[in-house]
Coordinates of C-alpha atoms and ligand atoms in Angstrom, one line a residue:
X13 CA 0.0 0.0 0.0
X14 CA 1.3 3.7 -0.7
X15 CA 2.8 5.0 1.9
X16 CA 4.5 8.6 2.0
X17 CA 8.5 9.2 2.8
X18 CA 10.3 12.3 2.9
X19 CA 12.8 13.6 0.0
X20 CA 15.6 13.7 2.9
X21 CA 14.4 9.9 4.8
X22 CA 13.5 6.6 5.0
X23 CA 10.8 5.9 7.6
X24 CA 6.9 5.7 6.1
X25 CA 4.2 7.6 7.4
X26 CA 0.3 7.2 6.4
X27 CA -1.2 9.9 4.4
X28 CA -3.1 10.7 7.1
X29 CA -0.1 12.1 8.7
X30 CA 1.5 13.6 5.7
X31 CA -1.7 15.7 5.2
X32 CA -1.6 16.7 8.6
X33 CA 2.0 17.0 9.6
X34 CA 2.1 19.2 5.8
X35 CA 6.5 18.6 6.6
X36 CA 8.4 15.9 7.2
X37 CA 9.9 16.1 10.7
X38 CA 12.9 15.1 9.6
X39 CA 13.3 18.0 7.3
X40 CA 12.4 17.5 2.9
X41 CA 8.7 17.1 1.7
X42 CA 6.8 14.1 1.6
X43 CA 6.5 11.9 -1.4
X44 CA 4.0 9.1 -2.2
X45 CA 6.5 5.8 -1.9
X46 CA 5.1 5.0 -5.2
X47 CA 3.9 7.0 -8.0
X48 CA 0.5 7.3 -9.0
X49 CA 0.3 5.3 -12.1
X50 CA -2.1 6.8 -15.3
X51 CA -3.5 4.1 -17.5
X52 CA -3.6 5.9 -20.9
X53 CA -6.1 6.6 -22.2
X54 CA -8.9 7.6 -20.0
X55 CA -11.9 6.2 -19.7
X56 CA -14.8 8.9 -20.9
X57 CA -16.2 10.4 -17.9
X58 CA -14.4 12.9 -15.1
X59 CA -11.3 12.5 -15.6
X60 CA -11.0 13.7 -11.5
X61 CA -13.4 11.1 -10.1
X62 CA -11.0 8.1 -12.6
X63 CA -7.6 9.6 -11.6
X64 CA -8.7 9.8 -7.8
X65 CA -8.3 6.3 -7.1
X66 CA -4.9 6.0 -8.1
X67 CA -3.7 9.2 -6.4
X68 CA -4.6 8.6 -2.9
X69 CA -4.7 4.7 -3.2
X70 CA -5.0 3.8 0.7
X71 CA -8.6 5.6 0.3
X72 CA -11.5 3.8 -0.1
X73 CA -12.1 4.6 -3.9
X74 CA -15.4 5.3 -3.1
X75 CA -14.5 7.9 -0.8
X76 CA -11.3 9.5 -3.1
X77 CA -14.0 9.9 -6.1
X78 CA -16.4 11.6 -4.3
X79 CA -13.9 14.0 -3.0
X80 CA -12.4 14.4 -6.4
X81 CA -15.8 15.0 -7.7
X82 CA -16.2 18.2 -5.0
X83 CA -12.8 19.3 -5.2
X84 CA -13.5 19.8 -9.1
X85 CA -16.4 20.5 -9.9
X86 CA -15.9 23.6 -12.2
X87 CA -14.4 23.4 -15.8
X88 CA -11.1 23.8 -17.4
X89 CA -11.8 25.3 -20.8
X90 CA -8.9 24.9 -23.8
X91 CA -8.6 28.4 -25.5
X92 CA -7.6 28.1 -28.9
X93 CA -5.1 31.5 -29.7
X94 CA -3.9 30.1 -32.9
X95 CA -2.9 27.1 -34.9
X96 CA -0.4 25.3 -32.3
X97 CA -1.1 27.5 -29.1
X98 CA -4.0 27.2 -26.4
X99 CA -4.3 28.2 -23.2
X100 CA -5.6 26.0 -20.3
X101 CA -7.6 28.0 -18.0
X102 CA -7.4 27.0 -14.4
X103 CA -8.9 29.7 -12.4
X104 CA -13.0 29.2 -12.5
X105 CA -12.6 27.5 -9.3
X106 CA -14.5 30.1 -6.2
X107 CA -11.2 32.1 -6.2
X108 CA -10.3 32.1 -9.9
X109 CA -6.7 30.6 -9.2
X110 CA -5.5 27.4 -10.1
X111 CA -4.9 26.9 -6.4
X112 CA -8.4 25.9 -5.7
X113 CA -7.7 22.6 -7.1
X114 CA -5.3 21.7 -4.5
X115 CA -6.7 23.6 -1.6
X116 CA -10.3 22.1 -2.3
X117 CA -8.7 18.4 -2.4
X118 CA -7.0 19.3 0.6
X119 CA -10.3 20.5 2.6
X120 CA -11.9 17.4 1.8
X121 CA -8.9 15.3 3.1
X122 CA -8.3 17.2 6.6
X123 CA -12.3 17.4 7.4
X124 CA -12.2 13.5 6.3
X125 CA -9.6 12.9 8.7
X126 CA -11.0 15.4 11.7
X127 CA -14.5 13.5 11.5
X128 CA -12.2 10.2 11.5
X129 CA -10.5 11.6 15.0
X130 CA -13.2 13.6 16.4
X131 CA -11.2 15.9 17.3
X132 CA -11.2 19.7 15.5
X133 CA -8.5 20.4 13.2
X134 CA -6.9 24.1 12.5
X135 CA -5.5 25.4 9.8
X136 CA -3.3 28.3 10.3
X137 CA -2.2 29.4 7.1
X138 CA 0.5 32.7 6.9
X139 CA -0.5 34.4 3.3
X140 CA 0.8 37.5 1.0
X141 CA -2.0 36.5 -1.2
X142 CA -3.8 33.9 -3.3
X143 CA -3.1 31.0 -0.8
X144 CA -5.3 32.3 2.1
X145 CA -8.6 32.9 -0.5
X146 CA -8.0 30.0 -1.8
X147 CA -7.5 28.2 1.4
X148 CA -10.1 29.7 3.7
X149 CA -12.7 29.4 0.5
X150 CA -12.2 25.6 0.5
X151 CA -12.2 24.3 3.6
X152 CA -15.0 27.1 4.6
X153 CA -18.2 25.2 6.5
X154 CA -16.7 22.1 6.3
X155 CA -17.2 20.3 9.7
X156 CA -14.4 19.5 12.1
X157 CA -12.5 22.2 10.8
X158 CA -11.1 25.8 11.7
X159 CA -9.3 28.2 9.4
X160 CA -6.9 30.8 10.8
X161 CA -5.5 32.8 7.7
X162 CA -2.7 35.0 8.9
X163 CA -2.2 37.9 6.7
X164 CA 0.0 41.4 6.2
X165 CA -2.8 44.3 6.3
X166 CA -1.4 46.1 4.1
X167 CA 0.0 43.6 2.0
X168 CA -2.7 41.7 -0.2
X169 CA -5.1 43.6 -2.4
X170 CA -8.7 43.9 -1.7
X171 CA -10.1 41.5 -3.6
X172 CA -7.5 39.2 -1.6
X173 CA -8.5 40.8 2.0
X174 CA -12.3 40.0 1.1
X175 CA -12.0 36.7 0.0
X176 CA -10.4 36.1 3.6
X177 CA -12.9 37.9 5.6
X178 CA -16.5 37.8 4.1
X179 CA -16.9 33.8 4.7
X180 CA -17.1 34.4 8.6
X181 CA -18.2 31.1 10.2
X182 CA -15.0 28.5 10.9
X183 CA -12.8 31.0 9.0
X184 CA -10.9 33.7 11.3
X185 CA -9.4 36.3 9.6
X186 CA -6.4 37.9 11.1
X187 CA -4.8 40.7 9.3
X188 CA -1.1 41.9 11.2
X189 CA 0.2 45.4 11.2
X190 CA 3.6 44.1 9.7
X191 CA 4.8 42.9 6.3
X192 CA 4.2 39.1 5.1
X193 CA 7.7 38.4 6.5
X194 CA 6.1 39.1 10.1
X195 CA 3.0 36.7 9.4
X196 CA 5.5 34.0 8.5
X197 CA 7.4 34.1 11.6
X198 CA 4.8 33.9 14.2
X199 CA 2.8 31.1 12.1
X200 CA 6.4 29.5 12.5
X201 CA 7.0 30.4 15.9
X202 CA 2.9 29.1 16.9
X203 CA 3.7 25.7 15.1
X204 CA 6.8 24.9 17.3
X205 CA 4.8 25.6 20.5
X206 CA 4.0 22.1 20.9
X207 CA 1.4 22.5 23.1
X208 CA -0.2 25.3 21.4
X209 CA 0.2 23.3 18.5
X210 CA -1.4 19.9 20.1
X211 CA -4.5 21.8 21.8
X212 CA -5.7 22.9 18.3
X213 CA -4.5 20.5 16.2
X214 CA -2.5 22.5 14.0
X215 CA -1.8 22.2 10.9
X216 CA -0.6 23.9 8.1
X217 CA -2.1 24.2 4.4
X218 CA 0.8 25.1 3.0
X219 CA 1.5 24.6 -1.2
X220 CA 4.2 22.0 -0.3
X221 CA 1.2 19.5 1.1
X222 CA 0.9 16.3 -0.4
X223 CA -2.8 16.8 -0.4
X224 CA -2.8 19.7 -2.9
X225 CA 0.4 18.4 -4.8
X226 CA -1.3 15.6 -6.5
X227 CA -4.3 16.6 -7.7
X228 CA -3.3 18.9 -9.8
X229 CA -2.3 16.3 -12.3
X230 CA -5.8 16.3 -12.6
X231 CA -6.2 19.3 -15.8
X232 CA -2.8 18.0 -17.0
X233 CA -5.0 14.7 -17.6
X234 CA -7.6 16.2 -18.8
X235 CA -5.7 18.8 -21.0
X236 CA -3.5 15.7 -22.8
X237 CA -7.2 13.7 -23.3
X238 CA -8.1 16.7 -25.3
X239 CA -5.6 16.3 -28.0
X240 CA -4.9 13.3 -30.5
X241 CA -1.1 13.7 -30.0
X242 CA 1.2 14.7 -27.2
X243 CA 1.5 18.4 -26.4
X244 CA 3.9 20.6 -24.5
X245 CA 3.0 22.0 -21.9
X246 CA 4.1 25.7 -20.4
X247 CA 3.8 26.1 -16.7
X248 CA 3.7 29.5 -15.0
X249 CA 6.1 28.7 -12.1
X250 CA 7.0 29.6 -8.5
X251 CA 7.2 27.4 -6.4
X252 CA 7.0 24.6 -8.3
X253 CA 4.6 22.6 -7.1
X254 CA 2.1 23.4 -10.4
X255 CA 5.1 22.3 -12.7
X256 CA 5.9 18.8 -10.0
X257 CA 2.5 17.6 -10.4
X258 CA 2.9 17.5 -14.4
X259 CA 6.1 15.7 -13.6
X260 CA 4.3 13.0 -11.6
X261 CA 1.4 13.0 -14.0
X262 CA 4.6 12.2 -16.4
X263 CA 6.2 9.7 -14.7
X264 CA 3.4 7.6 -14.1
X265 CA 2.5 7.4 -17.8
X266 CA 0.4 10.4 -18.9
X267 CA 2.4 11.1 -22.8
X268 CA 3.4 14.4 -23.5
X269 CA 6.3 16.7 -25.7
X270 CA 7.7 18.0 -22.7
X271 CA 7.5 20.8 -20.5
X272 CA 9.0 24.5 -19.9
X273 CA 8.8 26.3 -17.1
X274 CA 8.4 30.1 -17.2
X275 CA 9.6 32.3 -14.6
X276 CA 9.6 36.2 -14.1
X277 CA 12.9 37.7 -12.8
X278 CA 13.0 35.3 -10.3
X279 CA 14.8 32.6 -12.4
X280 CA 17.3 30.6 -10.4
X281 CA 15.3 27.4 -11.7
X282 CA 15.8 28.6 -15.2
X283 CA 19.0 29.0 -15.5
X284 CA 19.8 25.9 -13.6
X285 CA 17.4 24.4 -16.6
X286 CA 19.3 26.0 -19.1
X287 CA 22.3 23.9 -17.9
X288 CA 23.6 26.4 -14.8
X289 CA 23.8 25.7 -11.4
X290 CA 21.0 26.6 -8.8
X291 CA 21.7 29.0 -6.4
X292 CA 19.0 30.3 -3.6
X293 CA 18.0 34.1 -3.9
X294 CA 16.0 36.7 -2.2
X295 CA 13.0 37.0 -3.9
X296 CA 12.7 39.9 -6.4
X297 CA 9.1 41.7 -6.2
X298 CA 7.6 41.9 -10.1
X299 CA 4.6 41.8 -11.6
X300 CA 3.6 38.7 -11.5
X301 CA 4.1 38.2 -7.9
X302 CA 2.9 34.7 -6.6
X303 CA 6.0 33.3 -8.7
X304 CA 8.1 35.6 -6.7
X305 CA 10.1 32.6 -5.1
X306 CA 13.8 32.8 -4.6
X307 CA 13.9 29.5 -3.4
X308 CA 11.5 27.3 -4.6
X309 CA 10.5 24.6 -2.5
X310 CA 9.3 21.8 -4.8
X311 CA 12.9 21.6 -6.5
X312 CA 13.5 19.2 -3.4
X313 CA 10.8 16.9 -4.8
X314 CA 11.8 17.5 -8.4
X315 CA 15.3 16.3 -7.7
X316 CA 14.0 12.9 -6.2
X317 CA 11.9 12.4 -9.1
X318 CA 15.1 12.8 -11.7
X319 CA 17.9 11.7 -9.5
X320 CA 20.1 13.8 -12.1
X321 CA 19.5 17.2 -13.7
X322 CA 20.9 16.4 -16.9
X323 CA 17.9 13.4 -16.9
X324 CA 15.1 17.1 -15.9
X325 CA 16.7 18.8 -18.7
X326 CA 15.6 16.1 -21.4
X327 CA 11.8 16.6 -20.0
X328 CA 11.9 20.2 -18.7
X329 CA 13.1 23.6 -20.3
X330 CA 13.1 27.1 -19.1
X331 CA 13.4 30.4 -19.4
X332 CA 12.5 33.8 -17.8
X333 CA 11.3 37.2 -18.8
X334 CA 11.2 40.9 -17.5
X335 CA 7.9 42.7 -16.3
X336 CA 7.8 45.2 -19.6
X337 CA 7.8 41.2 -21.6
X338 CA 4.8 40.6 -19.2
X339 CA 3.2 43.8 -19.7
X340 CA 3.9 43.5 -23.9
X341 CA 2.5 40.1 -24.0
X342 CA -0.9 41.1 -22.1
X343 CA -1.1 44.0 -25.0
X344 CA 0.0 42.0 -27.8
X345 CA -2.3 38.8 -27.1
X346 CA -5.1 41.4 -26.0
X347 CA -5.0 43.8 -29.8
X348 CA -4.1 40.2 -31.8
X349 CA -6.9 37.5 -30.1
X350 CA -9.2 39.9 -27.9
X351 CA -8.1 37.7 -24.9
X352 CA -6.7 39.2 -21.7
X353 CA -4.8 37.0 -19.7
X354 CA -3.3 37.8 -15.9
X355 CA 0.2 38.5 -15.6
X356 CA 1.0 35.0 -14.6
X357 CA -0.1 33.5 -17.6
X358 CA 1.4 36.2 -20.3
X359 CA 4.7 35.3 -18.1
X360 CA 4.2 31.5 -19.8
X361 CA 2.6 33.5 -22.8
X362 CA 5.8 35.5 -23.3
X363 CA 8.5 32.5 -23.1
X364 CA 6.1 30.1 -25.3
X365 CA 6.7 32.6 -28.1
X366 CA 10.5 32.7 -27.6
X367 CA 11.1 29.3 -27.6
X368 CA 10.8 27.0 -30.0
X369 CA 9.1 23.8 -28.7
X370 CA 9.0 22.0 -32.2
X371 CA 5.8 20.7 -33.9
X372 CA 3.4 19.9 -31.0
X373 CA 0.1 21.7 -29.8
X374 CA 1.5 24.0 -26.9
X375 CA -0.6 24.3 -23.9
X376 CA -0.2 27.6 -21.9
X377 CA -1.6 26.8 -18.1
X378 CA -3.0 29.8 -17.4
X379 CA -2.9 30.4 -13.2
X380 CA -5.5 33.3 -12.3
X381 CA -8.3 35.2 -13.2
X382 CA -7.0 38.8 -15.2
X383 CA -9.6 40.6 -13.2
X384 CA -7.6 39.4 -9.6
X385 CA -4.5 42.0 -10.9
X386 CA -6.8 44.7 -12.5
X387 CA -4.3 47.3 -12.4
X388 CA -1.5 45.5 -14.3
X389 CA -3.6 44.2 -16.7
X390 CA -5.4 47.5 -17.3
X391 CA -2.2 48.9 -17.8
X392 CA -1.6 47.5 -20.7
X393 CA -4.6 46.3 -22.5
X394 CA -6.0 50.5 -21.5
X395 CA -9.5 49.4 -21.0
X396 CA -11.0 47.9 -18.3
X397 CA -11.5 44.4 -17.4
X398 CA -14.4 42.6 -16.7
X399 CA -14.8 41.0 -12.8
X400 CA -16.7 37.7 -12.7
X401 CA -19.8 38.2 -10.2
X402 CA -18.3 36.4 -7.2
X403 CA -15.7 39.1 -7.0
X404 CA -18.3 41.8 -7.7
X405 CA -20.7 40.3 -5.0
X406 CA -17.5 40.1 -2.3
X407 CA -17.3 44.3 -2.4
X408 CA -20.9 44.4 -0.8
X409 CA -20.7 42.0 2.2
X410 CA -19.3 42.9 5.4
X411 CA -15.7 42.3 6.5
X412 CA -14.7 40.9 9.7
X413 CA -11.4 40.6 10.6
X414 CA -9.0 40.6 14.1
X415 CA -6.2 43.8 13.1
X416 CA -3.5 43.1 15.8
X417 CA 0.1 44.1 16.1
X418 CA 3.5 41.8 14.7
X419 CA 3.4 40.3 18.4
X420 CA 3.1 36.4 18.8
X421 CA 1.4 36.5 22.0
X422 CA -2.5 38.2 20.5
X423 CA -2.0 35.3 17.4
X424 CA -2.0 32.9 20.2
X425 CA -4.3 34.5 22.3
X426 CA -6.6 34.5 19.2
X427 CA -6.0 30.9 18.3
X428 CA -7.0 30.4 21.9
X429 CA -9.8 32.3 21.7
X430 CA -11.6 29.8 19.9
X431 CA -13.5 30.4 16.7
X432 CA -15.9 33.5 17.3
Ligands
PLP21 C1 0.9 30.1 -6.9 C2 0.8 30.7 -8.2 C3 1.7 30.4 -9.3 C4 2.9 29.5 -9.0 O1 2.6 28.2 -8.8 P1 3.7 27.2 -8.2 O2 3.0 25.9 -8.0 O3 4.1 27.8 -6.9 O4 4.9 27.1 -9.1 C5 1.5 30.9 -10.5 N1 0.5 31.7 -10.8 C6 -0.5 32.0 -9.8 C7 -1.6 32.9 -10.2 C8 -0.3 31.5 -8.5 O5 -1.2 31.8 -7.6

């Protein structure tokens, strides 16, 4: 039966603990001990509920396809730009980014396990952005569960701040007078306060989870069913957990023409892809900012998957471009196809066009709505863009959210607290 190890060990755990533990105690990221295998083709049908099955085998399959089927259960439309390129769009989940995939997966997992143990689970997630949304959205009135989403008040946009604090009920808002950098700290320092930590059952939601790693094969499935031959695919990329889960999806038998990944200025990753070495960085702020990531933590589970780099580099290309290529693409794609795409997505837009990926279909994941970074993207398409109702909706229902100062003390006396 699958167990899960970590990148840096040998000892099993169940995924039960992998889910809830989020990091290996003994350091690295936890790995299924074997990989999910993809029996090509797929049968007609969701291609979440087949997949499910195989990607969390010690569930019943019962029970992973009817989470599959609620952790997916909006659409990921193919947009056709031109003869060879379409983009994959990822974001109609509640939150319009692809993270819902993962973070909705994940929900269904932890309440699955608090009803299991009858005892309430927390979430206390630290966020600069679309991670808390995406979080608190999912696992929002699910029993059994608590979500504490820790975030710099003046650090997310509004659209952000809202989707954090208009759901109310088992999700606690908590918005510190400090930069992201501060949230991050005291979410660390709460975690290592084992009693704290043991009292609430915390746990952590955060993008390096098994739990919202491996369903996000899930649309690469789905995206290679669509085509009669293999495709490339381009990944928008940060921390790499988007690009990993093509990797497994790869690995266990899903064909393909290979992958790039596309980075902004923060391209450590592709240089090392480009046949450099890696190096970790501070993060560089651009416009495209949730692939700010000097130091990516999926490369750990990257290299396990390879063992070499030169064996990545067969499968995996990359490159990088500036913010103006961002802002360019956005215009260029916007006068040539009337589609507007979010900076993420003209990032992958922008290196698709400079590289030449031979003869196959290439399929540009595209990672968020445009209308969550409306001032970028009206920047350069110079009109405005249009905001899907949930967003609209958000603007007229009431906030509520704890302001307190960088000081670990109120976060615990908050957690303590117990949900309002
Ligand atoms: C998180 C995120 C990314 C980066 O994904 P990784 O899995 O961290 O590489 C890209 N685009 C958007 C919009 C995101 O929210």
């Amino acid at each position: 039966m699958t167990r899960y190890v970590s990148t840096r060990g040998s000892d099993t755990v169940s995924l039960r603990e992998a889910v809830l533990q989020g990091m290996s105690p003994q350091g690295g990221l936890y790995v299924p001990t074997q990989i999910p295998t993809v029996d090509w083709p797929p049968s007609d049908g969701s291609v979440a509920e087949w997949i499910a099955p195989s990607l969390f085998p010690s569930l019943e399959p019962d029970v992973a396809r009817r989470i599959a089927k609620d952790a997916c259960d909006f659409p990921f439309p193919l947009v056709q730009l031109d003869d060879s390129s379409f983009i994959l769009e990822l974001f109609h989940g509640p939150t319009h980014a692809f993270k819902d995939v993962g973070a909705r997966f994940m929900a269904n997992l932890v309440s699955l396990f608090a009803t299991g143990s009858g005892g309430e689970i927390t979430v206390l997630v630290a966020t600069s952005g679309d991670t808390g949304g995406a979080v608190a959205n999912a696992f929002s009135g699910r029993s059994g569960t608590r979500v504490v989403a820790v975030f710099p008040l003046m650090g997310v946009s509004e659209t952000q701040r809202r989707q954090m604090t208009t759901l109310g009920g088992n999700v606690e808002a908590v918005a510190v007078e400090g930069t992201f950098d501060d949230c991050q700290r005291m979410v660390k320092a709460c975690f290592s306060d084992s009693s704290l930590s043991a009292r609430h059952g915390l746990t952590s939601a955060n993008s390096i989870n098994v739990a919202r790693l491996l369903p996000q094969t899930v649309y690469y499935l789905e995206a290679a069913r669509r085509f009669r031959e293999p495709v490339h695919f381009v990944v928008p990329s940060g921390n790499l957990g988007n690009l990993c889960a093509g990797l497994i999806a790869s690995e266990g038998g899903m064909p393909h023409a290979g992958f790039t990944a596309a980075f902004n200025r923060n391209h450590g990753v592709a240089d090392l892809l480009q046949g450099g070495s890696f190096e970790t960085r501070d993060s560089i702020r651009t416009l495209s900012n949730a692939m700010d990531v000097g130091d990516p933590s999926n490369l750990e589970r990257i290299q396990w998957l390879y063992k070499s780099y030169d064996a990545l580099r067969v499968d995996v290309g990359g490159d990088w471009v500036s913010d103006e290529e961002t802002l360019r693409a956005i215009a260029n794609v916007h006068r040539r196809h009337r589609y507007v795409m979010d900076p993420h997505t003209a990032v992958a837009y922008a290196v698709a066009q400079r590289k030449h990926v031979g003869g196959a279909p290439v399929v540009i994941l595209s990672t968020a709505h445009p209308a969550k970074f409306p001032e970028v993207v009206e920047d350069a398409i110079c009109e405005p863009v249009s905001m899907p109702d949930t967003i609209l909706s958000a603007r007229h229902r009431n906030e509520l959210m704890s302001v307190i100062p960088p000081d670990l003390g109120r976060l615990k006396e908050l957690l303590d607290g117990g949900p309002r």
